[in-house]
Tab-separated table of C-alpha atoms and ligand atoms in Angstrom:
chain	number	residue	atom	x	y	z
A	7	MET	CA	0.034	-0.148	-0.117
A	8	PRO	CA	1.804	3.341	-0.834
A	9	LEU	CA	2.207	5.786	1.751
A	10	ASP	CA	3.371	9.319	1.392
A	11	GLN	CA	5.840	10.991	3.604
A	12	TYR	CA	3.070	12.039	5.992
A	13	ARG	CA	1.951	8.392	6.349
A	14	ARG	CA	-1.433	9.096	4.424
A	15	ASP	CA	-2.419	5.650	2.703
A	16	ILE	CA	-2.554	6.718	-1.058
A	17	HIS	CA	-4.974	4.116	-2.491
A	18	TYR	CA	-7.415	6.081	-4.869
A	19	LEU	CA	-6.381	7.290	-8.466
A	20	ARG	CA	-8.735	9.664	-10.339
A	21	ILE	CA	-8.016	8.799	-14.138
A	22	SER	CA	-9.093	11.511	-16.636
A	23	LEU	CA	-9.776	10.180	-20.058
A	24	THR	CA	-9.632	13.316	-22.126
A	25	ASP	CA	-9.358	16.947	-21.616
A	26	ALA	CA	-12.062	17.765	-24.303
A	27	CYS	CA	-15.789	18.367	-23.172
A	28	ASN	CA	-19.235	18.764	-24.974
A	29	LEU	CA	-20.160	21.762	-22.497
A	30	ARG	CA	-18.188	24.553	-21.410
A	31	CYS	CA	-18.938	25.389	-17.888
A	32	VAL	CA	-18.551	28.885	-16.975
A	33	TYR	CA	-16.205	27.820	-13.355
A	34	CYS	CA	-14.386	25.256	-15.549
A	35	MET	CA	-13.095	26.388	-18.817
A	36	PRO	CA	-13.617	29.242	-21.303
A	37	GLU	CA	-15.868	29.069	-24.225
A	38	HIS	CA	-13.059	28.843	-26.646
A	39	MET	CA	-11.003	26.268	-25.124
A	40	THR	CA	-8.297	24.259	-27.200
A	41	PHE	CA	-7.819	20.628	-26.347
A	42	ARG	CA	-4.835	18.305	-26.592
A	43	PRO	CA	-4.328	16.386	-29.925
A	44	ARG	CA	-4.887	12.589	-29.532
A	45	HIS	CA	-1.230	11.540	-29.976
A	46	GLU	CA	-0.790	13.589	-26.871
A	47	LEU	CA	-2.918	11.377	-24.791
A	48	LEU	CA	-2.571	8.198	-23.113
A	49	SER	CA	-3.845	5.571	-25.634
A	50	ASP	CA	-6.180	2.857	-24.593
A	51	ASP	CA	-3.245	0.402	-24.320
A	52	GLU	CA	-1.513	2.530	-22.210
A	53	LEU	CA	-4.165	3.152	-19.960
A	54	ARG	CA	-4.907	-0.583	-19.348
A	55	ARG	CA	-1.348	-1.032	-18.459
A	56	LEU	CA	-1.441	1.823	-15.893
A	57	ILE	CA	-4.568	0.638	-14.524
A	58	THR	CA	-3.110	-3.042	-13.749
A	59	LEU	CA	0.068	-1.507	-12.456
A	60	PHE	CA	-1.867	0.847	-9.959
A	61	GLY	CA	-3.860	-2.549	-8.976
A	62	ARG	CA	-0.577	-4.303	-8.377
A	63	LEU	CA	0.707	-1.172	-6.216
A	64	GLY	CA	-2.151	-1.455	-3.657
A	65	PHE	CA	-4.605	1.230	-5.067
A	66	LYS	CA	-8.188	0.093	-4.466
A	67	LYS	CA	-10.193	2.705	-6.083
A	68	ILE	CA	-10.363	4.130	-9.360
A	69	ARG	CA	-12.617	7.041	-10.927
A	70	PHE	CA	-12.956	7.765	-14.576
A	71	THR	CA	-13.317	11.674	-15.130
A	72	GLY	CA	-12.328	14.331	-17.251
A	73	GLY	CA	-12.749	16.706	-19.504
A	74	GLU	CA	-16.029	14.518	-20.258
A	75	PRO	CA	-15.066	10.601	-19.875
A	76	THR	CA	-18.158	9.786	-22.047
A	77	LEU	CA	-16.368	11.446	-24.977
A	78	ARG	CA	-13.640	8.650	-24.931
A	79	PRO	CA	-14.919	5.912	-27.329
A	80	ALA	CA	-13.371	2.902	-25.196
A	81	LEU	CA	-14.950	4.266	-21.876
A	82	VAL	CA	-16.816	1.295	-21.558
A	83	ASP	CA	-14.171	-1.489	-22.271
A	84	LEU	CA	-11.878	0.729	-19.821
A	85	VAL	CA	-14.489	0.575	-17.217
A	86	ARG	CA	-14.434	-3.183	-17.854
A	87	HIS	CA	-10.697	-3.342	-17.721
A	88	ALA	CA	-10.816	-1.598	-14.287
A	89	THR	CA	-13.618	-3.524	-12.561
A	90	THR	CA	-11.758	-6.785	-13.312
A	91	THR	CA	-8.190	-5.560	-12.453
A	92	ALA	CA	-6.879	-7.553	-9.430
A	93	GLY	CA	-7.012	-5.155	-6.233
A	94	ILE	CA	-9.314	-2.461	-7.498
A	95	ALA	CA	-12.551	-2.886	-5.494
A	96	ASN	CA	-14.331	0.177	-6.181
A	97	VAL	CA	-14.783	2.055	-9.627
A	98	GLY	CA	-16.521	5.183	-10.270
A	99	LEU	CA	-17.331	7.676	-13.138
A	100	THR	CA	-17.751	11.372	-13.029
A	101	THR	CA	-19.882	12.778	-15.995
A	102	ASN	CA	-21.717	15.605	-17.000
A	103	GLY	CA	-24.600	13.200	-17.842
A	104	VAL	CA	-25.271	14.334	-21.432
A	105	LEU	CA	-24.222	11.100	-23.105
A	106	LEU	CA	-25.475	8.881	-20.273
A	107	ASP	CA	-28.922	7.995	-21.612
A	108	GLN	CA	-27.198	5.648	-24.016
A	109	LEU	CA	-24.345	4.668	-21.954
A	110	ALA	CA	-25.743	3.832	-18.600
A	111	GLN	CA	-26.789	0.124	-19.262
A	112	PRO	CA	-23.617	-0.586	-21.003
A	113	LEU	CA	-21.466	0.716	-18.190
A	114	ARG	CA	-23.583	-1.082	-15.729
A	115	ASP	CA	-22.758	-4.344	-17.757
A	116	ALA	CA	-19.344	-3.430	-17.633
A	117	GLY	CA	-19.348	-3.618	-13.693
A	118	LEU	CA	-20.341	0.027	-12.789
A	119	THR	CA	-22.066	0.521	-9.900
A	120	SER	CA	-22.531	3.956	-9.300
A	121	VAL	CA	-22.168	7.330	-11.077
A	122	ASN	CA	-21.597	10.907	-10.037
A	123	ILE	CA	-23.426	13.307	-12.350
A	124	SER	CA	-22.733	17.092	-12.382
A	125	LEU	CA	-26.039	19.105	-12.417
A	126	ASP	CA	-25.843	22.622	-10.863
A	127	SER	CA	-29.478	24.085	-11.482
A	128	LEU	CA	-32.846	22.443	-12.446
A	129	ASP	CA	-33.913	25.479	-14.046
A	130	GLU	CA	-33.318	25.171	-18.003
A	131	ALA	CA	-32.384	28.744	-18.624
A	132	LYS	CA	-29.798	28.649	-15.428
A	133	PHE	CA	-28.618	25.489	-16.672
A	134	ARG	CA	-27.735	26.611	-19.920
A	135	HIS	CA	-26.300	29.810	-18.714
A	136	LEU	CA	-23.811	27.833	-16.435
A	137	THR	CA	-22.777	25.219	-18.808
A	138	ARG	CA	-22.927	27.516	-21.962
A	139	TRP	CA	-24.011	24.665	-24.199
A	140	GLY	CA	-26.070	22.221	-22.095
A	141	ASN	CA	-29.423	21.219	-22.524
A	142	LEU	CA	-31.163	20.504	-19.191
A	143	ARG	CA	-33.318	17.412	-20.680
A	144	ASP	CA	-30.310	15.521	-21.884
A	145	VAL	CA	-28.861	15.227	-18.502
A	146	GLN	CA	-32.377	14.504	-17.110
A	147	ALA	CA	-32.634	11.568	-19.773
A	148	GLY	CA	-28.889	10.518	-18.571
A	149	LEU	CA	-30.196	10.347	-14.852
A	150	ALA	CA	-33.076	8.424	-15.602
A	151	ALA	CA	-31.104	6.003	-17.612
A	152	ALA	CA	-28.617	5.721	-14.518
A	153	ALA	CA	-31.730	4.821	-12.284
A	154	ARG	CA	-33.010	2.297	-14.684
A	155	ALA	CA	-29.876	0.500	-15.063
A	156	GLY	CA	-29.507	0.326	-11.159
A	157	LEU	CA	-26.375	2.695	-10.934
A	158	ARG	CA	-26.268	4.517	-7.383
A	159	VAL	CA	-26.362	8.147	-8.165
A	160	LYS	CA	-24.916	10.939	-6.706
A	161	LEU	CA	-25.312	14.538	-7.996
A	162	ASN	CA	-22.524	17.253	-7.830
A	163	ALA	CA	-23.440	20.774	-7.955
A	164	VAL	CA	-20.879	23.774	-8.103
A	165	VAL	CA	-22.310	26.620	-6.379
A	166	CYS	CA	-21.789	30.007	-7.908
A	167	ARG	CA	-22.442	33.291	-6.059
A	168	GLY	CA	-25.464	35.122	-7.549
A	169	VAL	CA	-26.309	32.337	-9.974
A	170	ASN	CA	-27.303	29.193	-8.279
A	171	ASP	CA	-26.730	29.850	-4.682
A	172	GLY	CA	-30.454	30.354	-3.608
A	173	ALA	CA	-33.552	28.726	-5.137
A	174	ASP	CA	-31.492	26.423	-7.283
A	175	VAL	CA	-29.876	24.891	-4.249
A	176	VAL	CA	-33.215	24.307	-2.313
A	177	GLU	CA	-34.611	22.377	-5.376
A	178	LEU	CA	-31.542	20.616	-5.774
A	179	ALA	CA	-31.608	19.478	-2.212
A	180	ARG	CA	-35.483	18.603	-2.300
A	181	LEU	CA	-34.519	16.017	-4.753
A	182	THR	CA	-33.350	14.097	-1.531
A	183	LEU	CA	-36.610	13.902	-0.227
A	184	GLU	CA	-38.049	11.497	-2.398
A	185	ARG	CA	-35.090	9.990	-3.977
A	186	ASP	CA	-32.088	7.898	-2.509
A	187	TRP	CA	-29.365	10.126	-3.842
A	188	GLN	CA	-26.738	12.060	-2.522
A	189	VAL	CA	-26.878	15.711	-3.520
A	190	ARG	CA	-23.431	17.389	-3.221
A	191	PHE	CA	-22.541	21.125	-3.095
A	192	ILE	CA	-19.183	21.877	-4.230
A	193	GLU	CA	-17.071	25.179	-3.291
A	194	GLN	CA	-15.482	26.531	-6.345
A	195	MET	CA	-11.943	26.421	-6.666
A	196	PRO	CA	-9.408	28.774	-8.186
A	197	PHE	CA	-7.297	27.700	-11.293
A	198	GLY	CA	-4.669	29.629	-13.273
A	199	ASN	CA	-6.175	32.263	-15.479
A	200	ASN	CA	-9.793	31.928	-14.213
A	201	ALA	CA	-9.084	32.344	-10.594
A	202	ALA	CA	-10.429	35.957	-9.996
A	203	PHE	CA	-13.539	34.969	-11.268
A	204	GLN	CA	-13.432	31.460	-9.516
A	205	THR	CA	-12.863	33.137	-6.103
A	206	ARG	CA	-15.464	35.770	-6.394
A	207	GLY	CA	-18.228	33.400	-7.064
A	208	VAL	CA	-17.162	30.783	-4.223
A	209	VAL	CA	-20.175	30.266	-1.746
A	210	HIS	CA	-18.974	28.427	1.662
A	211	GLU	CA	-20.716	25.690	3.238
A	212	THR	CA	-21.835	27.634	6.260
A	213	GLU	CA	-23.801	30.059	4.042
A	214	LEU	CA	-25.460	27.151	2.170
A	215	LEU	CA	-26.353	25.441	5.479
A	216	GLY	CA	-28.098	28.501	6.296
A	217	VAL	CA	-30.027	28.544	3.282
A	218	LEU	CA	-31.172	25.113	3.485
A	219	ARG	CA	-32.008	25.361	7.158
A	220	ALA	CA	-34.139	28.266	6.130
A	221	ALA	CA	-36.048	26.374	3.614
A	222	PHE	CA	-36.262	22.858	5.336
A	223	GLY	CA	-35.757	23.275	8.973
A	224	PRO	CA	-32.750	21.614	10.946
A	225	LEU	CA	-30.611	19.183	9.260
A	226	GLU	CA	-29.516	16.240	10.785
A	227	LEU	CA	-25.619	15.603	10.553
A	228	ILE	CA	-24.841	12.204	9.364
A	229	ASP	CA	-22.003	9.878	11.000
A	230	GLY	CA	-20.843	12.677	13.315
A	231	GLY	CA	-19.813	14.899	10.260
A	232	ARG	CA	-17.122	12.288	9.529
A	233	LEU	CA	-16.508	12.731	5.831
A	234	ASP	CA	-17.706	10.321	3.216
A	235	GLY	CA	-15.077	10.491	0.571
A	236	GLU	CA	-14.635	14.393	0.532
A	237	ALA	CA	-18.404	15.197	1.620
A	238	ARG	CA	-19.711	15.952	4.912
A	239	LEU	CA	-23.190	14.680	4.955
A	240	TYR	CA	-26.399	15.910	6.147
A	241	ARG	CA	-30.097	14.611	5.947
A	242	LEU	CA	-33.258	17.016	5.364
A	243	PRO	CA	-35.865	16.211	7.876
A	244	GLY	CA	-37.708	12.968	6.527
A	245	ALA	CA	-35.581	12.688	3.395
A	246	ARG	CA	-34.471	9.244	2.064
A	247	GLY	CA	-31.369	10.851	0.193
A	248	ALA	CA	-28.392	12.906	1.653
A	249	ILE	CA	-26.982	16.350	1.106
A	250	GLY	CA	-23.097	16.460	0.779
A	251	PHE	CA	-20.625	19.405	0.999
A	252	ILE	CA	-17.568	19.499	-0.372
A	253	SER	CA	-15.950	22.216	0.831
A	254	PRO	CA	-12.097	22.310	-0.025
A	255	VAL	CA	-11.911	26.011	0.324
A	256	SER	CA	-13.459	26.726	3.709
A	257	GLN	CA	-12.692	23.343	5.265
A	258	PRO	CA	-9.872	21.683	3.732
A	259	PHE	CA	-9.893	17.839	4.002
A	260	CYS	CA	-5.862	17.606	3.164
A	261	ALA	CA	-5.222	15.782	6.236
A	262	ASP	CA	-7.339	13.015	5.010
A	263	CYS	CA	-6.607	13.085	1.249
A	264	ASN	CA	-5.973	9.559	-0.097
A	265	ARG	CA	-5.704	10.159	-3.931
A	266	VAL	CA	-3.392	11.159	-6.924
A	267	ARG	CA	-4.687	11.926	-10.270
A	268	LEU	CA	-3.535	10.840	-13.713
A	269	THR	CA	-4.385	13.450	-16.502
A	270	ALA	CA	-5.409	12.505	-20.000
A	271	ASP	CA	-1.792	13.495	-21.250
A	272	GLY	CA	-0.254	10.976	-18.815
A	273	VAL	CA	0.788	13.083	-15.869
A	274	LEU	CA	0.663	12.114	-12.408
A	275	ARG	CA	-0.725	14.907	-10.451
A	276	LEU	CA	-0.118	14.572	-6.674
A	277	CYS	CA	-2.283	17.338	-5.399
A	278	LEU	CA	-5.292	19.011	-7.453
A	279	LEU	CA	-4.280	22.389	-6.306
A	280	ARG	CA	-0.726	22.020	-6.545
A	281	ASP	CA	1.560	22.066	-9.825
A	282	ASN	CA	3.685	19.214	-8.628
A	283	GLU	CA	3.491	16.550	-11.497
A	284	VAL	CA	5.532	13.522	-12.751
A	285	ASN	CA	5.131	12.498	-16.473
A	286	LEU	CA	4.372	8.808	-17.015
A	287	LEU	CA	3.749	9.210	-20.453
A	288	THR	CA	7.157	9.654	-21.617
A	289	LEU	CA	8.140	6.974	-19.333
A	290	LEU	CA	5.755	4.751	-20.986
A	291	ARG	CA	6.828	5.725	-24.599
A	292	THR	CA	10.783	5.418	-23.963
A	293	GLY	CA	10.300	1.262	-22.920
A	294	ALA	CA	10.091	1.861	-19.035
A	295	SER	CA	9.666	-1.464	-17.449
A	296	ASP	CA	6.803	-2.246	-15.154
A	297	ASP	CA	9.204	-2.254	-12.183
A	298	ASP	CA	10.680	1.337	-13.347
A	299	LEU	CA	7.025	2.797	-13.510
A	300	GLU	CA	6.152	1.435	-10.321
A	301	ALA	CA	9.254	2.563	-8.606
A	302	CYS	CA	8.488	6.175	-10.396
A	303	VAL	CA	5.270	6.249	-8.975
A	304	ARG	CA	5.913	5.137	-5.427
A	305	GLU	CA	8.624	8.034	-5.372
A	306	ALA	CA	6.084	10.465	-6.550
A	307	ILE	CA	3.490	9.364	-4.058
A	308	HIS	CA	6.235	9.658	-0.970
A	309	HIS	CA	6.746	13.341	-2.210
A	310	LYS	CA	2.840	14.192	-2.308
A	311	PRO	CA	2.647	17.766	-1.033
A	312	TRP	CA	0.940	18.094	2.431
A	313	GLY	CA	-1.880	20.235	1.174
A	314	HIS	CA	-3.105	23.114	-0.824
A	315	GLY	CA	-2.098	26.531	-0.319
A	316	LEU	CA	-5.193	28.724	-1.108
A	317	ALA	CA	-5.246	30.407	2.573
A	318	GLN	CA	-1.748	31.519	1.678
A	319	HIS	CA	-3.064	32.530	-1.878
A	320	VAL	CA	-1.313	30.066	-3.799
A	321	VAL	CA	-3.271	28.852	-6.722
A	322	PRO	CA	-2.331	26.240	-9.223
A	323	ALA	CA	-1.178	27.999	-12.502
A	324	SER	CA	-0.435	25.085	-15.205
A	325	ARG	CA	-3.772	23.743	-15.775
A	326	GLY	CA	-7.312	24.291	-15.540
A	327	MET	CA	-9.752	21.795	-13.705
A	328	SER	CA	-10.646	20.016	-17.098
A	329	GLU	CA	-7.135	19.479	-17.599
A	330	ILE	CA	-6.407	17.765	-14.419
A	331	GLY	CA	-9.752	15.798	-13.963
A	332	GLY	CA	-11.856	16.590	-10.927
B	401	SAM	N1	-17.107	16.556	-17.237
B	401	SAM	C1	-17.624	15.760	-16.055
B	401	SAM	C2	-18.252	16.595	-14.975
B	401	SAM	O1	-18.650	17.733	-15.418
B	401	SAM	O2	-18.550	15.900	-14.229
B	401	SAM	C3	-16.102	15.426	-15.222
B	401	SAM	C4	-14.974	16.550	-14.980
B	401	SAM	S1	-15.541	17.696	-14.060
B	401	SAM	C5	-13.781	18.729	-14.329
B	401	SAM	C6	-15.658	17.040	-12.535
B	401	SAM	C7	-16.355	17.986	-11.530
B	401	SAM	O3	-15.450	19.128	-11.324
B	401	SAM	C8	-17.574	18.358	-11.668
B	401	SAM	O4	-18.591	17.909	-10.884
B	401	SAM	C9	-17.557	19.878	-11.950
B	401	SAM	O5	-18.440	20.293	-11.819
B	401	SAM	C10	-16.229	20.272	-11.016
B	401	SAM	N2	-15.533	21.540	-11.251
B	401	SAM	C11	-15.143	21.794	-12.404
B	401	SAM	N3	-14.685	23.272	-12.164
B	401	SAM	C12	-14.617	23.419	-10.955
B	401	SAM	C13	-14.146	24.571	-10.068
B	401	SAM	N4	-13.376	25.357	-10.711
B	401	SAM	N5	-14.329	24.144	-8.876
B	401	SAM	C14	-14.915	23.155	-8.235
B	401	SAM	N6	-15.634	22.140	-8.775
B	401	SAM	C15	-15.400	22.296	-10.217
B	402	SF4	FE1	-16.995	19.855	-18.992
B	402	SF4	FE2	-17.312	19.061	-16.592
B	402	SF4	FE3	-15.628	21.065	-17.075
B	402	SF4	FE4	-18.757	21.409	-17.355
B	402	SF4	S1	-17.292	20.819	-15.548
B	402	SF4	S2	-17.056	22.000	-18.995
B	402	SF4	S3	-18.747	19.262	-18.167
B	402	SF4	S4	-15.358	19.090	-17.936
């Protein structure tokens, strides 16, 4: 089991399958984003090799993300490879849900059991404003298909001040009254040249709790506030599902971090919000053996930074969220 120098057990790999996307969320990327050419990205074979290697290293959990992972033609095969890799007990997918209508059942058949779908508003116009290009009905069809296929559903909403921090949060939370879903509110994080916009737009957990209390009454804290992944969970009175808060800005959870990220262009990113990276693509393409790769990954993990530096105004500069994999 890889431990870092602070003795954190690192066993969760998030893999970005592409930096490209079919939406242009305002908090994630500019409308005229350029994407990396195919040959600069890990091939399907390279991905399969790395997944097997991380399983051997002691990693237990993999989440496919992006960019938009459903744009990767081999997504279902890669999920099948991950779910059948020795050591990997848990495979997840984070998607905007636009293409999930057709993919939910094949993904379920490939062994996927749960899916995180990003949905920032149930209001069509607001959804379009936040995603620039999105059509809410596509995501709703994706959600319905995921539920039909028997996938466990978590919804992720990034909250932006002045856009979806009031009625939208209330309506998203209301979904948990009837459905056994987790609806999670994410604090917006700053990256590179979008940092000022993102920092201005962030809405902290305490403020959102106030909005929800005003609408629904007191919320029940689940599990004494112990994090479920990165989320602190609450329940609305009488609800079947749960509300989660992912609050990296106001309540950093770096001490409990158990993850690293593999970008679509084959770089191991040791902390989402720090620019420390190790290039595995070059190693793969210059004939490194599995032992060489393993040694390199172990060494990189040992040097995983303690935590982010947002409180000291340290903002990652080299990549935006869609180029890392959220
Ligand atoms: N395209 C997929 C999606 O939207 O679910 C997967 C990739 S996306 C980068 C992963 C998650 O990061 C999404 O839930 C998205 O809302 C979130 N995200 C994007 N930019 C963010 C930011 N600046 N701060 C916090 N979360 C962000
Ligand atoms: Fe695309 Fe996801 Fe970024 Fe939105 S958050 S632009 S869906 S990668």
